[in-house]
XYZ file of C-alpha atoms in Angstrom:
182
model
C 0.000 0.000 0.000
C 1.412 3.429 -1.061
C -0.873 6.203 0.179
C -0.004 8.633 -3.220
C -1.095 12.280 -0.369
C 2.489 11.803 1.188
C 4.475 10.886 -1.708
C 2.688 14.477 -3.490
C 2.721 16.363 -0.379
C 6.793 15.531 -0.325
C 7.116 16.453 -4.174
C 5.443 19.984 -3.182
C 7.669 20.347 -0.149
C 10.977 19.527 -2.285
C 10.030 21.739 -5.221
C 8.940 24.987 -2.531
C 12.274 24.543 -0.568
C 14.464 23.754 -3.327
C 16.439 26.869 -2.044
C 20.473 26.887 -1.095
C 21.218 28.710 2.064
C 24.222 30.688 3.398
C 24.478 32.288 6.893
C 26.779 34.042 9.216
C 26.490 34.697 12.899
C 28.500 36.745 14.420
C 28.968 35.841 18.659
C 31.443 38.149 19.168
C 31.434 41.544 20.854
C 33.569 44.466 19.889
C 33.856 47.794 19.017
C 33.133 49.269 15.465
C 34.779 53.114 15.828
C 32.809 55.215 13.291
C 35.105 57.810 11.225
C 31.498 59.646 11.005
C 30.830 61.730 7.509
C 28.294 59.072 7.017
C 31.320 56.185 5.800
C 30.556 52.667 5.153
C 32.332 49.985 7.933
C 32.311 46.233 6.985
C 31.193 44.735 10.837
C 32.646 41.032 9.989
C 29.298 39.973 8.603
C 29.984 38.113 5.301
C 28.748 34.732 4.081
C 27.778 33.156 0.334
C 26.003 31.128 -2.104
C 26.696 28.790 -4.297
C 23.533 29.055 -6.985
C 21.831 25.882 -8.403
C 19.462 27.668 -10.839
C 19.391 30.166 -13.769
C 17.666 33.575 -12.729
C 18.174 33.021 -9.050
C 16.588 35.239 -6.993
C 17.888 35.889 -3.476
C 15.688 36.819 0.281
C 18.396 38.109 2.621
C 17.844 38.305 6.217
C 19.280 39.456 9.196
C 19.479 40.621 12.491
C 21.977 43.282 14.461
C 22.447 43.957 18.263
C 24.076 46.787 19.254
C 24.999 49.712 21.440
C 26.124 52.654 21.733
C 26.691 56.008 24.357
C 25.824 58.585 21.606
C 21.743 59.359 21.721
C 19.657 60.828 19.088
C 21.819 59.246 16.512
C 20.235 57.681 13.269
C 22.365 54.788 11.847
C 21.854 52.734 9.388
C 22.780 49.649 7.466
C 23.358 47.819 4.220
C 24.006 44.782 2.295
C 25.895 44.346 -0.900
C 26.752 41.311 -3.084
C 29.664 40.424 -5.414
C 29.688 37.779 -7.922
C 32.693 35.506 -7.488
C 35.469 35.861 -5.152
C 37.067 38.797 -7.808
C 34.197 40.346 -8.414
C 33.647 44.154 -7.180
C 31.321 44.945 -3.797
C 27.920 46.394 -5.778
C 24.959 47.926 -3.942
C 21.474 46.871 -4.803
C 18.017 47.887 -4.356
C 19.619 51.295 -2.671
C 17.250 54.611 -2.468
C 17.194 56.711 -6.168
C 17.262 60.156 -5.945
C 18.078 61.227 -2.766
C 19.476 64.348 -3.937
C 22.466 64.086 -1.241
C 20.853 62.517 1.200
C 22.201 59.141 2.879
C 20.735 55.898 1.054
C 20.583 52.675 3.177
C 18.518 49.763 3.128
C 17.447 49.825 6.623
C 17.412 53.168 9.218
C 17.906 53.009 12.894
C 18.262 55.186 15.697
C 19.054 55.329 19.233
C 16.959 57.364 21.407
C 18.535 57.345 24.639
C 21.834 56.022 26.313
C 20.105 53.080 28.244
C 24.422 51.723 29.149
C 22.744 47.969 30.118
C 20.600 47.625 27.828
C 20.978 46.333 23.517
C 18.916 47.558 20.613
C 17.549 44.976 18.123
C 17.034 45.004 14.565
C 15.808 43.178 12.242
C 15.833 43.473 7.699
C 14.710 42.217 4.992
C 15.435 42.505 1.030
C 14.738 40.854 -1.957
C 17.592 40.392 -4.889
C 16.153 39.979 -8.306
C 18.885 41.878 -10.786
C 21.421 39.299 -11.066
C 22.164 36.350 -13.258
C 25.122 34.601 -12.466
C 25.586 31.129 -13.816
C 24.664 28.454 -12.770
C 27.706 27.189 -10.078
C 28.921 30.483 -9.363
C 29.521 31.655 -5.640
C 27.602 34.885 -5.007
C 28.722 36.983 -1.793
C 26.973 39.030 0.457
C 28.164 41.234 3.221
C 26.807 44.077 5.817
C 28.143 47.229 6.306
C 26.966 49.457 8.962
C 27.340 53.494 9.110
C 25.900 56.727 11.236
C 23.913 58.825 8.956
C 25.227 62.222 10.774
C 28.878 63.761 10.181
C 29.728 62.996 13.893
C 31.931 60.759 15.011
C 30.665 57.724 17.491
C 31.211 54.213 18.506
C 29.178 51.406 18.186
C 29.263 48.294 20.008
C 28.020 45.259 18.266
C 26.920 42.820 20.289
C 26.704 44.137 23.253
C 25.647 46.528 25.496
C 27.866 50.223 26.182
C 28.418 49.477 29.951
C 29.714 45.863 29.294
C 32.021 45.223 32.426
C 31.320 41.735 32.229
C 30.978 40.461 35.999
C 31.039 43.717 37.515
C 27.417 44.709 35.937
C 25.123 41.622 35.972
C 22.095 43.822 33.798
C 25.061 44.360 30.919
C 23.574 41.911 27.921
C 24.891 40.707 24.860
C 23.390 39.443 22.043
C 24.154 38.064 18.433
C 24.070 39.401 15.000
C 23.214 37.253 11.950
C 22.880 37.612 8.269
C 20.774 34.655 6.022
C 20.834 34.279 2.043
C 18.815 31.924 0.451
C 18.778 31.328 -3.036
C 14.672 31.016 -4.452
């Protein structure tokens, strides 16, 4: 007896998850020391894919935990792919005319200096614009920068007053980034 509801139910399940996955977590706390005039910093957040199908198209998620001591500043974040391990950095699905204004893909900003305590956030984008071939390895990456001209530092992973035994409401957290091929 072969009840024919599984085997199709299976079939469906194979063909809607037929997506390759690459992720990166980042566990580690540090410092990221913004230069401020609102410049791009890589924050160790890289992973790729290795594409099965023509026309991929790719959902990216992720996650960052931070703080920082500076209030009222807006930061922001974004993600950019590069074909092959040669291939240039490119930005995609960025802000158009913004007539000088700072383009990211997600904006962020810390109200208050809470020294315990992390802020969380989370992103989503879509890549549709590329066709590499079939085999290649497509890279992603995060980059994180303060929209204002000011200088600042931002502490991924953890919390500003981080003094490990000494302050038992300090928290930490993680940071993550997810590509899956669709």
């Amino acid at each position: 007896y072969v009840d024919n509801s599984v085997a199709s139910s299976e079939a469906t399940l194979q063909t809607f998850s037929r997506g390759n996955i690459g992720t990166a977590i980042l566990t580690d706390a540090y410092l990221l020391s913004d230069p401020g005039n609102k410049t791009w910093a890589d924050i160790g957040l890289e992973t790729s894919v290795t594409t099965k199908y023509t026309n991929p198209k790719f959902l990216i998620n992720g996650h960052i935990t931070w703080g920082s001591v500076n209030t009222n500043r807006s930061m922001g974040i974004k993600v950019q792919y590069k074909i092959g391990s040669t291939g240039s950095w490119t930005d995609f699905n960025m802000p158009t005319n913004t007539d000088g204004r700072f383009g990211k893909h997600i904006s962020f900003n810390q109200p208050g200096d809470y020294n315990e305590f992390l802020n969380s956030n989370a992103y989503n984008l879509f890549l549709t614009s590329i066709n590499p071939t079939v085999g290649t390895q497509v890279y992603f990456k995060v980059q994180f920068a303060f929209s204002s001209t000011n200088t600042s530092t931002i502490r991924i992973n953890r919390a500003e007053n981080d003094n490990a035994s000494t302050d038992a409401d300090s928290q930490r957290g993680t940071t993550t980034l997810i590509v899956q091929e669709l």
